[in-house]
Short mmCIF file of C-alpha atoms (C1' of nucleotides) in Angstrom, two decimals:
data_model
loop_
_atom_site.label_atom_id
_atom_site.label_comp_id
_atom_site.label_asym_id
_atom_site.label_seq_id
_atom_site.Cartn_x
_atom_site.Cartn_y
_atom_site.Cartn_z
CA UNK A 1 271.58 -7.16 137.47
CA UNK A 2 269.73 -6.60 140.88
CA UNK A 3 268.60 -2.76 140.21
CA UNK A 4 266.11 -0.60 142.09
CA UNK A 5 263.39 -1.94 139.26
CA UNK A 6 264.34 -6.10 140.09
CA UNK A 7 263.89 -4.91 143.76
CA UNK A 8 260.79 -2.99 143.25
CA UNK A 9 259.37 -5.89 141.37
CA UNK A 10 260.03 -8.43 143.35
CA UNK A 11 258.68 -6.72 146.09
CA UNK A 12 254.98 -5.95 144.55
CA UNK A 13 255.01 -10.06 143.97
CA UNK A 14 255.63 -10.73 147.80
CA UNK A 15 253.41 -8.00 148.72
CA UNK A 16 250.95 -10.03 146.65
CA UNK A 17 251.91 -13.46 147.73
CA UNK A 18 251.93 -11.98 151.49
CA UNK A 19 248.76 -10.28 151.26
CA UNK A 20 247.24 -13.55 149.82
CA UNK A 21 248.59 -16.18 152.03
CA UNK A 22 247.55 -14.04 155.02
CA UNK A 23 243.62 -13.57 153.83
CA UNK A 24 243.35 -16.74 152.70
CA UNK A 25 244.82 -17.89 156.26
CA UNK A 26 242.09 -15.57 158.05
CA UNK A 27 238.62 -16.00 155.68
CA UNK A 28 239.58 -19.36 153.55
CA UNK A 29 240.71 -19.33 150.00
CA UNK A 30 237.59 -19.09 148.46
CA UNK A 31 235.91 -16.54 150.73
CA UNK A 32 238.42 -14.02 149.19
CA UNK A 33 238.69 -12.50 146.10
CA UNK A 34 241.62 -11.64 143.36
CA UNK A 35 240.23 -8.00 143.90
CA UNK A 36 240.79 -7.96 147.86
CA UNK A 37 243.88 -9.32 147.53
CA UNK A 38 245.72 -6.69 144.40
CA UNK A 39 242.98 -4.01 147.11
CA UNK A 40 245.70 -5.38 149.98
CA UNK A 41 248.80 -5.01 147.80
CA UNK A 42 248.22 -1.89 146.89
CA UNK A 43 248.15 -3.11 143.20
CA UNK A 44 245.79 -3.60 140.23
CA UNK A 45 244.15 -6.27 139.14
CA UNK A 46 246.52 -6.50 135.86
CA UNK A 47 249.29 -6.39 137.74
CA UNK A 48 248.24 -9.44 139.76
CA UNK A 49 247.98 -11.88 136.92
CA UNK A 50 250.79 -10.59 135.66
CA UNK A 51 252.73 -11.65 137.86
CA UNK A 52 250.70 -14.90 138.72
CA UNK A 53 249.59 -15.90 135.12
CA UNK A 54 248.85 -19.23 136.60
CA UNK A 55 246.01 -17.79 138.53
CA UNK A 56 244.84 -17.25 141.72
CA UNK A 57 246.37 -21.19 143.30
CA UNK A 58 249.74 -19.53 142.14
CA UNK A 59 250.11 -17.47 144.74
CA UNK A 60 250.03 -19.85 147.12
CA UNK A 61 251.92 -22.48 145.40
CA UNK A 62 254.82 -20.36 143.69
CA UNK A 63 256.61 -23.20 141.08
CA UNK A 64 259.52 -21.39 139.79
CA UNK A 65 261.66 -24.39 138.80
CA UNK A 66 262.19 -25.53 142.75
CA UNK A 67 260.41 -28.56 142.39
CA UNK A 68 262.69 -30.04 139.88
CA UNK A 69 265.75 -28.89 141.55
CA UNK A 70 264.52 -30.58 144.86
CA UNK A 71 264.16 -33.98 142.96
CA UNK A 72 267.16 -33.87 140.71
CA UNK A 73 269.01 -33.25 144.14
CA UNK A 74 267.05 -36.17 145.99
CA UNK A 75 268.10 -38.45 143.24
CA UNK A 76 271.78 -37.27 142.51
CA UNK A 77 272.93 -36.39 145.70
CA UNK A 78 271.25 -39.58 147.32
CA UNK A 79 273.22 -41.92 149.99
CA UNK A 80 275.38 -44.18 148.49
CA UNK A 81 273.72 -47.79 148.50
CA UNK A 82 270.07 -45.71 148.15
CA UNK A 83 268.14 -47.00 145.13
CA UNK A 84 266.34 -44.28 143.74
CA UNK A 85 262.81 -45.34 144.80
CA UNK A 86 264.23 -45.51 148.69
CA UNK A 87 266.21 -41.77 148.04
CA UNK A 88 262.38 -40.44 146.57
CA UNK A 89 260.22 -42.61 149.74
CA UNK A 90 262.77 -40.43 151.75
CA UNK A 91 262.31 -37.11 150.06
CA UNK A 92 258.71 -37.57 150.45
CA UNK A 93 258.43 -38.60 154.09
CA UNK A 94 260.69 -35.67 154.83
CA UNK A 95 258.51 -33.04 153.29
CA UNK A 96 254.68 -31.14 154.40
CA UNK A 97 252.26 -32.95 154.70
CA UNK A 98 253.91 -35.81 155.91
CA UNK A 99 256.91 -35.08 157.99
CA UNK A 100 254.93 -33.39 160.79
CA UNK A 101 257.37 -31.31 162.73
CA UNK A 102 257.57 -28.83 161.25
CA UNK A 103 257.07 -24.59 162.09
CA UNK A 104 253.84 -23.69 162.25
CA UNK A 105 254.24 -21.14 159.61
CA UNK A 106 254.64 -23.86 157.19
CA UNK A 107 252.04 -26.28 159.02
CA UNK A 108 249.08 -23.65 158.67
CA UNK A 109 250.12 -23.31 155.11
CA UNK A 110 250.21 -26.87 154.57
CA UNK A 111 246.59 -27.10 156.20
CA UNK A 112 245.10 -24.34 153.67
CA UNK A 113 246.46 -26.53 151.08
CA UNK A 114 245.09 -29.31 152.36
CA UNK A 115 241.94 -27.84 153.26
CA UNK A 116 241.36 -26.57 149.75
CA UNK A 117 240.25 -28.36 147.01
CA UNK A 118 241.72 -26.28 144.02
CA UNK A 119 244.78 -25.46 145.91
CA UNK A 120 245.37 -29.33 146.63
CA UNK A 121 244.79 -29.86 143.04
CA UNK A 122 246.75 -27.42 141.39
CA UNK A 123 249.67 -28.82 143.92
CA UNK A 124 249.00 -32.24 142.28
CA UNK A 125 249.43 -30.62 138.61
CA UNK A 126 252.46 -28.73 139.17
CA UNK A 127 254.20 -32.17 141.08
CA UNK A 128 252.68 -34.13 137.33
CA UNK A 129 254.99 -31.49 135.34
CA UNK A 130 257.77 -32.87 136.78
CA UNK A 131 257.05 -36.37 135.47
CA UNK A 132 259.54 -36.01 132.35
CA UNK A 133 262.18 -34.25 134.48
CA UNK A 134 261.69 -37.46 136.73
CA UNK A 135 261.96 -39.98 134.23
CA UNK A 136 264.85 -38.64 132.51
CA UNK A 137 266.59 -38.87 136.27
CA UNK A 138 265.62 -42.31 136.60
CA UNK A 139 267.12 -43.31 133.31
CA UNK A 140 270.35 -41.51 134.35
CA UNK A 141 270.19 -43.13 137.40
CA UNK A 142 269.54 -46.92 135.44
CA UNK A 143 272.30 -46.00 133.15
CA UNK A 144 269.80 -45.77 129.90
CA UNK A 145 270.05 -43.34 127.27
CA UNK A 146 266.44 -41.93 127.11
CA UNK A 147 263.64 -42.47 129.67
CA UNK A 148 260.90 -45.35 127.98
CA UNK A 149 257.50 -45.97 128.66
CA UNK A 150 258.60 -47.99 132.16
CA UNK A 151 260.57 -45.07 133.60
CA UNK A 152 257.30 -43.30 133.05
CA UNK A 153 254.65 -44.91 133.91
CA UNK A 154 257.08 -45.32 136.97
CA UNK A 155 257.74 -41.49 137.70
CA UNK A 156 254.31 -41.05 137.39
CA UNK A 157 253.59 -43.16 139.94
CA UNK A 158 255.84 -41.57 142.40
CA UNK A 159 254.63 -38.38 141.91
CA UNK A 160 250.87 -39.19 142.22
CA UNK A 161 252.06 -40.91 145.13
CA UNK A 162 251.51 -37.75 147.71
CA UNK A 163 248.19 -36.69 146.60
CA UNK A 164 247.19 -40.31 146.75
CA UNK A 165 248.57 -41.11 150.54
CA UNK A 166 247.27 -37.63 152.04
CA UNK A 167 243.81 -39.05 151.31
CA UNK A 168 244.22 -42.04 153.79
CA UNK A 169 244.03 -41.94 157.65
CA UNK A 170 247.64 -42.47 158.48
CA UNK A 171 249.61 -40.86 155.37
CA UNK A 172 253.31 -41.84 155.88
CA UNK A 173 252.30 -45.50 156.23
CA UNK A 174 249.96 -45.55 152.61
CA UNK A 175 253.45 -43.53 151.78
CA UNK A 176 255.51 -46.26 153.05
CA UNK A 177 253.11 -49.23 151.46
CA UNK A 178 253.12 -47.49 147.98
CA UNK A 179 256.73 -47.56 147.66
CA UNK A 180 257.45 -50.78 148.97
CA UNK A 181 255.00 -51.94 145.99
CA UNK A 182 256.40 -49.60 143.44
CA UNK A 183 260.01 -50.73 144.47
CA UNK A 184 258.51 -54.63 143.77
CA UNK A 185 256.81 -53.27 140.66
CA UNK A 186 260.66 -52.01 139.23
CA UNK A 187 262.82 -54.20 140.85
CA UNK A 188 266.05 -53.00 138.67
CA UNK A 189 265.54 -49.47 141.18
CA UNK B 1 207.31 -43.51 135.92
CA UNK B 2 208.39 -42.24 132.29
CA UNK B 3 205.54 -40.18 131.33
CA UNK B 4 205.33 -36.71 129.44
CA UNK B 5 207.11 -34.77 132.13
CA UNK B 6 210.18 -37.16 131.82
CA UNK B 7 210.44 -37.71 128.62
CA UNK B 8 210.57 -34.05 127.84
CA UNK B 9 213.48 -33.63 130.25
CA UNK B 10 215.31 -36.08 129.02
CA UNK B 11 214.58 -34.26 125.69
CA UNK B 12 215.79 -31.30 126.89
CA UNK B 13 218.94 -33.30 128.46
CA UNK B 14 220.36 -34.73 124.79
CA UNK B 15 219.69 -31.48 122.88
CA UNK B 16 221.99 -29.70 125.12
CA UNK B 17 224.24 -32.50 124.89
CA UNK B 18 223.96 -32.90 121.24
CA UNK B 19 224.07 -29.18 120.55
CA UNK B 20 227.28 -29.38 122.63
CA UNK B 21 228.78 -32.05 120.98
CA UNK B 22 228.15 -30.24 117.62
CA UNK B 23 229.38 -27.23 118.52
CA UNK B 24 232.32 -28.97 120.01
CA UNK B 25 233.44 -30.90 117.00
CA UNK B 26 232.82 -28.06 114.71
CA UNK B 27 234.79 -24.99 116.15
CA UNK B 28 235.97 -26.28 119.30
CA UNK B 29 235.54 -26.91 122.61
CA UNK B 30 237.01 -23.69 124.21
CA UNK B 31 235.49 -21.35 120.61
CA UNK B 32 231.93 -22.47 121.83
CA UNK B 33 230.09 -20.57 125.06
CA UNK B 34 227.56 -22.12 127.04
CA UNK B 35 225.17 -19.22 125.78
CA UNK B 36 225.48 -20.63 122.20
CA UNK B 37 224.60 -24.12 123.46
CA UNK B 38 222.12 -23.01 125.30
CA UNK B 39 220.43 -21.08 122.45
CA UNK B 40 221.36 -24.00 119.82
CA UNK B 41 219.53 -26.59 122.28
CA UNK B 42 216.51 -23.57 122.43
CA UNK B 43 216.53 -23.33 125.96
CA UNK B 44 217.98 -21.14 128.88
CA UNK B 45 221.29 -21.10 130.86
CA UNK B 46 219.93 -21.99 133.59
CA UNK B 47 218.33 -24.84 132.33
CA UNK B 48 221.57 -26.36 130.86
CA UNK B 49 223.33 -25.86 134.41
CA UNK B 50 220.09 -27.65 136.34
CA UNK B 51 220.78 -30.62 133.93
CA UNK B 52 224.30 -30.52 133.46
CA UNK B 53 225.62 -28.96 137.25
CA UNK B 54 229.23 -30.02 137.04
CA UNK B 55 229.47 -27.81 134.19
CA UNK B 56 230.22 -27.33 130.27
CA UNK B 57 232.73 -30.66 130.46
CA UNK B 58 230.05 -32.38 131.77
CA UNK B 59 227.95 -31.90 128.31
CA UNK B 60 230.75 -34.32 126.69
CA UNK B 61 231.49 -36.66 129.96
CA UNK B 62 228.03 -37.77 131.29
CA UNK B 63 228.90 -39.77 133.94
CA UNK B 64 226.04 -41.15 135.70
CA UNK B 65 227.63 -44.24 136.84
CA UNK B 66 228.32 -45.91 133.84
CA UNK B 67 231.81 -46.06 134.88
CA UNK B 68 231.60 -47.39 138.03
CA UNK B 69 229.11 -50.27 136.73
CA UNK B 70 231.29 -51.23 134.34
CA UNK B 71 234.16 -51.74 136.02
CA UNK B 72 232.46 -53.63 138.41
CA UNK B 73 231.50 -55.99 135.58
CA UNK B 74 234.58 -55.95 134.42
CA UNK B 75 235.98 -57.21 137.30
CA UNK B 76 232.71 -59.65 139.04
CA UNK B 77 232.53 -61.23 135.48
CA UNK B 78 235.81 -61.97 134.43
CA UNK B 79 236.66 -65.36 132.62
CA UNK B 80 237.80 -68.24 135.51
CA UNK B 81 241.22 -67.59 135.44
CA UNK B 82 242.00 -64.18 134.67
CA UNK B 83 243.54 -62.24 137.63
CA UNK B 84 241.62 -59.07 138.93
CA UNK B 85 245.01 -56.89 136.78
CA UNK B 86 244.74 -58.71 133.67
CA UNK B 87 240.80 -58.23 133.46
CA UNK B 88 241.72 -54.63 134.26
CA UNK B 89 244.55 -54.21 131.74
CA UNK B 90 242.12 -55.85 129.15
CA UNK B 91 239.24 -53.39 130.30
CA UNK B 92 240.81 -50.27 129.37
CA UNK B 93 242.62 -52.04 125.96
CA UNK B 94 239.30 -52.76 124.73
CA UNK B 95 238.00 -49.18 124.97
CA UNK B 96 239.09 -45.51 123.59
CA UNK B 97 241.55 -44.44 123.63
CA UNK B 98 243.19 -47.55 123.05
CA UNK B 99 241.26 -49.41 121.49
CA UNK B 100 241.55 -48.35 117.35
CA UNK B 101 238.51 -49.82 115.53
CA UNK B 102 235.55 -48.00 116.79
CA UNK B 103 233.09 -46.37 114.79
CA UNK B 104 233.67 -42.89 113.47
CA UNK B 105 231.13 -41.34 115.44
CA UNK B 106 233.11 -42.69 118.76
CA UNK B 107 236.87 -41.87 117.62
CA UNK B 108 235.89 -37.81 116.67
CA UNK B 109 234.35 -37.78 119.96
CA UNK B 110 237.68 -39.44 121.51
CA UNK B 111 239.66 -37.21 119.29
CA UNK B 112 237.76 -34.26 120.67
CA UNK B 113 238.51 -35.06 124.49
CA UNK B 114 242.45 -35.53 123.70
CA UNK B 115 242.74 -32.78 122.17
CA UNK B 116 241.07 -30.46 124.82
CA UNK B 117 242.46 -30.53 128.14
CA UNK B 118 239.96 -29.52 130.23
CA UNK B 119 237.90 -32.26 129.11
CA UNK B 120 241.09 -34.66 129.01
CA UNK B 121 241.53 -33.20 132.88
CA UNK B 122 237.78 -33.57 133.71
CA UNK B 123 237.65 -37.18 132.48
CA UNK B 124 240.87 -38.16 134.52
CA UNK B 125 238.62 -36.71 137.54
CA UNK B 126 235.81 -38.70 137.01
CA UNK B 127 237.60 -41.96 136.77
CA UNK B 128 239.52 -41.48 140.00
CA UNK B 129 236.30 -40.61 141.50
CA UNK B 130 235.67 -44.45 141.03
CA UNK B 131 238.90 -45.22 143.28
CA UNK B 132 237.08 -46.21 146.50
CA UNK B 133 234.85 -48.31 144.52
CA UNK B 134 237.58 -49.79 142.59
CA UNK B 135 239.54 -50.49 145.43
CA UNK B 136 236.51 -52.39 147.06
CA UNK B 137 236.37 -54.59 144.22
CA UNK B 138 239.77 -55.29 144.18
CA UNK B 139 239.04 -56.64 148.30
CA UNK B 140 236.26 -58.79 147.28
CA UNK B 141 238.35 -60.63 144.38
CA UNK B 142 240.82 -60.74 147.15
CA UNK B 143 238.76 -62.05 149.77
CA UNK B 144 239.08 -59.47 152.20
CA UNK B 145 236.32 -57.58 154.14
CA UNK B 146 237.92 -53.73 153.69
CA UNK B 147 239.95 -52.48 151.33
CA UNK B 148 243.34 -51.47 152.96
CA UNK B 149 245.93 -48.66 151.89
CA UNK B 150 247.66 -51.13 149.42
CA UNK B 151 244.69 -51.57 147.59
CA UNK B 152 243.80 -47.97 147.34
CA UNK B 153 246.89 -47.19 145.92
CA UNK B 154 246.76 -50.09 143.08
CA UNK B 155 243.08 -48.16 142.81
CA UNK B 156 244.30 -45.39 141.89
CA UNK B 157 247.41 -46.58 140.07
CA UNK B 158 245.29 -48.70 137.76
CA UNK B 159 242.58 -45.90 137.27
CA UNK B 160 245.67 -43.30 136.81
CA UNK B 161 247.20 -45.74 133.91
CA UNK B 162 244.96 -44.61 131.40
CA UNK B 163 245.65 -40.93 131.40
CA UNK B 164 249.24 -41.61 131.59
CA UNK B 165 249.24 -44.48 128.80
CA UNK B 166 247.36 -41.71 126.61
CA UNK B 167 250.61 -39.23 126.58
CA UNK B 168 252.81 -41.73 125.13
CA UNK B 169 253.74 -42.54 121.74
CA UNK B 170 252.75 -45.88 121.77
CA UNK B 171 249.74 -45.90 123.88
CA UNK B 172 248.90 -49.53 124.07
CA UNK B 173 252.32 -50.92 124.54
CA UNK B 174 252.51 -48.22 127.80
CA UNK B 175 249.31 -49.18 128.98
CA UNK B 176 250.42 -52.87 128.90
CA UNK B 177 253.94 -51.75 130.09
CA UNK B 178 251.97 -50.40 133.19
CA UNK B 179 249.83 -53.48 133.88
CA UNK B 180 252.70 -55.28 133.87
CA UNK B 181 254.24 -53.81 136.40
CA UNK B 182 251.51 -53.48 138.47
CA UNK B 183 251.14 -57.42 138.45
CA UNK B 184 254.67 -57.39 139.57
CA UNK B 185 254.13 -54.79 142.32
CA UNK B 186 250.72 -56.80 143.66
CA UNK B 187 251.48 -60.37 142.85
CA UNK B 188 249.10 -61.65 145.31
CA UNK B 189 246.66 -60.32 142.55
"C1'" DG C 1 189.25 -28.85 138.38
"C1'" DT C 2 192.46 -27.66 141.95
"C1'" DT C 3 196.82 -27.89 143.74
"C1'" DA C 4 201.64 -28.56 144.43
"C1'" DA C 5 205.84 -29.96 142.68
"C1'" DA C 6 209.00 -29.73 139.01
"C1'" DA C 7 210.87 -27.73 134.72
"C1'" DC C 8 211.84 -23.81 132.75
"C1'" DT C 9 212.75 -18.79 132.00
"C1'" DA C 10 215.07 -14.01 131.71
"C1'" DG C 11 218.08 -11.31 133.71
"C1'" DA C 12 221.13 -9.75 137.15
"C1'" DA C 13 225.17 -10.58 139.70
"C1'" DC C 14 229.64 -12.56 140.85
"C1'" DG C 15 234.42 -13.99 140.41
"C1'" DG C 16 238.42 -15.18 137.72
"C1'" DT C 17 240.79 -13.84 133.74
"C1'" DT C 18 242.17 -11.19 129.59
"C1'" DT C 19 242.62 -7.19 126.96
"C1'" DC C 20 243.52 -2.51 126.00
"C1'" DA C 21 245.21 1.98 125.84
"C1'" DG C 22 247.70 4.89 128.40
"C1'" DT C 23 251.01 6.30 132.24
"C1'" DT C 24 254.99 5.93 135.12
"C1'" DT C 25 259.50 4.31 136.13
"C1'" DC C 26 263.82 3.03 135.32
"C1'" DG C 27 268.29 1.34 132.77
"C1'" DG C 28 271.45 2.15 129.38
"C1'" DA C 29 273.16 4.43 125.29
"C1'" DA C 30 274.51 8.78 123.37
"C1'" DT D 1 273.27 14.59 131.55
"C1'" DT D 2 269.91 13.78 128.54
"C1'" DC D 3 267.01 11.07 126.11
"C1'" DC D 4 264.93 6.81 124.39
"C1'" DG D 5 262.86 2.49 124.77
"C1'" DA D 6 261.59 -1.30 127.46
"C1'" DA D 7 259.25 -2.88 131.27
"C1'" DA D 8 256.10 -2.35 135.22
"C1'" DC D 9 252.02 -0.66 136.37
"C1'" DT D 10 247.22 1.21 136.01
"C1'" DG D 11 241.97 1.56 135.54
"C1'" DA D 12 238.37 0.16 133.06
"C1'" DA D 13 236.00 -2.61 130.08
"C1'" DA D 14 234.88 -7.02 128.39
"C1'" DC D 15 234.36 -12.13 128.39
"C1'" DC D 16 233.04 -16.47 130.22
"C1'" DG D 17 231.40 -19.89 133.37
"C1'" DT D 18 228.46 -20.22 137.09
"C1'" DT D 19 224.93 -19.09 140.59
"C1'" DC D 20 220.96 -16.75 142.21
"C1'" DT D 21 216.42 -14.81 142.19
"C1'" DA D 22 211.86 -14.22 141.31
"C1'" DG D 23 208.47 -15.51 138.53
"C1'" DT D 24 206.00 -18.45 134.76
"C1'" DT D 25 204.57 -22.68 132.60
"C1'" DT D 26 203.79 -27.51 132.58
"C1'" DT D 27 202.20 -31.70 134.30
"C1'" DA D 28 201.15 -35.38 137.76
"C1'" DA D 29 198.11 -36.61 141.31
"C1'" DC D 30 194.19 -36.11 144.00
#
DNA sequence: GTTAAAACTAGAACGGTTTCAGTTTCGGAA
DNA sequence: TTCCGAAACTGAAACCGTTCTAGTTTTAAC
């Protein structure tokens, strides 16, 4: 399963990933090029976007399916007695950019994010393709069959949620404020 | 004010922007080059990126402030009565997508932008780009001096609705679903 | 009529992305 | 062990949107 050619592979995508996050974190993301950073990996271009089809935000933000698995969790595994707004307020608060203690590894990556424009929006795209997985959880979690336009609507609105509260001065309280609406909005969660 | 000098750039302006649209409806948005619009409107490619700076969306989605003007009407003129939601929810029902009965001319156009998501993505943009606005609105129907995080958030909930409503089957019974909810979440408004 | 600003121009350059044809590397079947 | 085919990788070319540059034309204002 896991032979030399797996290994070898994986490694020339964290070389890349590497090579990127650390440029990026010395010159800014757009001060660098796709060609530097293949040039730093000791790769080619090709190989690059072939293993970031995406584009140049995905190797930053690396998707791979962990998004969803962090929600379904958040929502499945939740406290008993949690409604499944408070278990996703929760999830949120704990995680970059609003819990703040956290290494600085992640904090300097979190800034870069931040600090960047496409980066921040590409985050916000890949946290939208979740909406369906998100709405199908909060049907399972209502006891419904299939996820309708409310549950929609509704996930949607929890996962604009972060890009929306980074914006504002103090982002765990605009955090904090949009889910004690949303939870008004859908008072059967 | 308007004299030759003017009127021949705004001449310039709708060719490109008519060639685009043309070119758009015919093959495609992504199957047309700004080199072909450029040479169907007779000019340079320089000249279509000194009118048109935020780029070949921006040939479809002129923005110019139209949006924010109207939904400051929308909101400054609404009948006694009518919360600052409901004139909102009726806003958006009473234009494309949603609304059904426009003139051909409009609906290809419409057709056009959902259908290509780049310009689907680029009008989302523009329309949260009219969240701070929005959001100040929504304090002066409220009778507040500055617009605080809970009314950024409905901001950008209400001006997110749209693009969300548009995905679903049934887009005006979504976009209503939405409202609703929102009144729920923000029944001081 | 002169002048200066503004619109326009062609062409080069850049950066992200895709494509292509060809090479190397490896896993598995024979 | 050998050999075959798939998969990873490569360099180079091409494409497209966008910006830049240096220079030309047009027009408004004095």
């Amino acid at each position: 399963m896991t032979g030399r050619r797996d290994r070898k592979k994986a490694a020339t995508r964290k070389a890349l990933a590497d090579a990127a996050l650390e440029l990026f974190l010395e010159r800014g993301y757009d001060n660098v090029t796709v060609k530097e950073i293949a040039e730093a990996a000791d790769t080619a271009i090709a190989t690059l976007f072939a293993h970031f089809p995406a584009g140049k935000e995905a190797l930053i933000l690396d998707d791979s399916g962990e998004r969803e698995a962090s929600l379904t969790t958040a929502i499945r595994e939740r406290p008993q007695g949690t409604s499944p707004l408070d278990a996703l307020h929760a999830f949120f608060a704990g995680r970059a950019p609003f819990r703040e203690d956290l290494p600085a590894e992640y904090r300097r990556r979190m800034d870069l994010i931040l600090a960047t424009p496409a980066l921040w929006a590409y985050a916000r795209t890949v946290w939208i393709a979740c909406q369906d997985t998100l709405a199908a959880l909060l049907a399972e979690a209502a006891g419904v069959d299939e996820p309708d336009d409310s549950l929609h609507v509704l996930a949607r609105y929890v996962l604009e949620t972060p890009d929306l509260a980074s914006a504002r001065p103090d982002r765990a309280a605009a955090l904090a404020e949009a889910f004690a609406h949303l939870k008004r909005g859908w008072p059967a969660l």
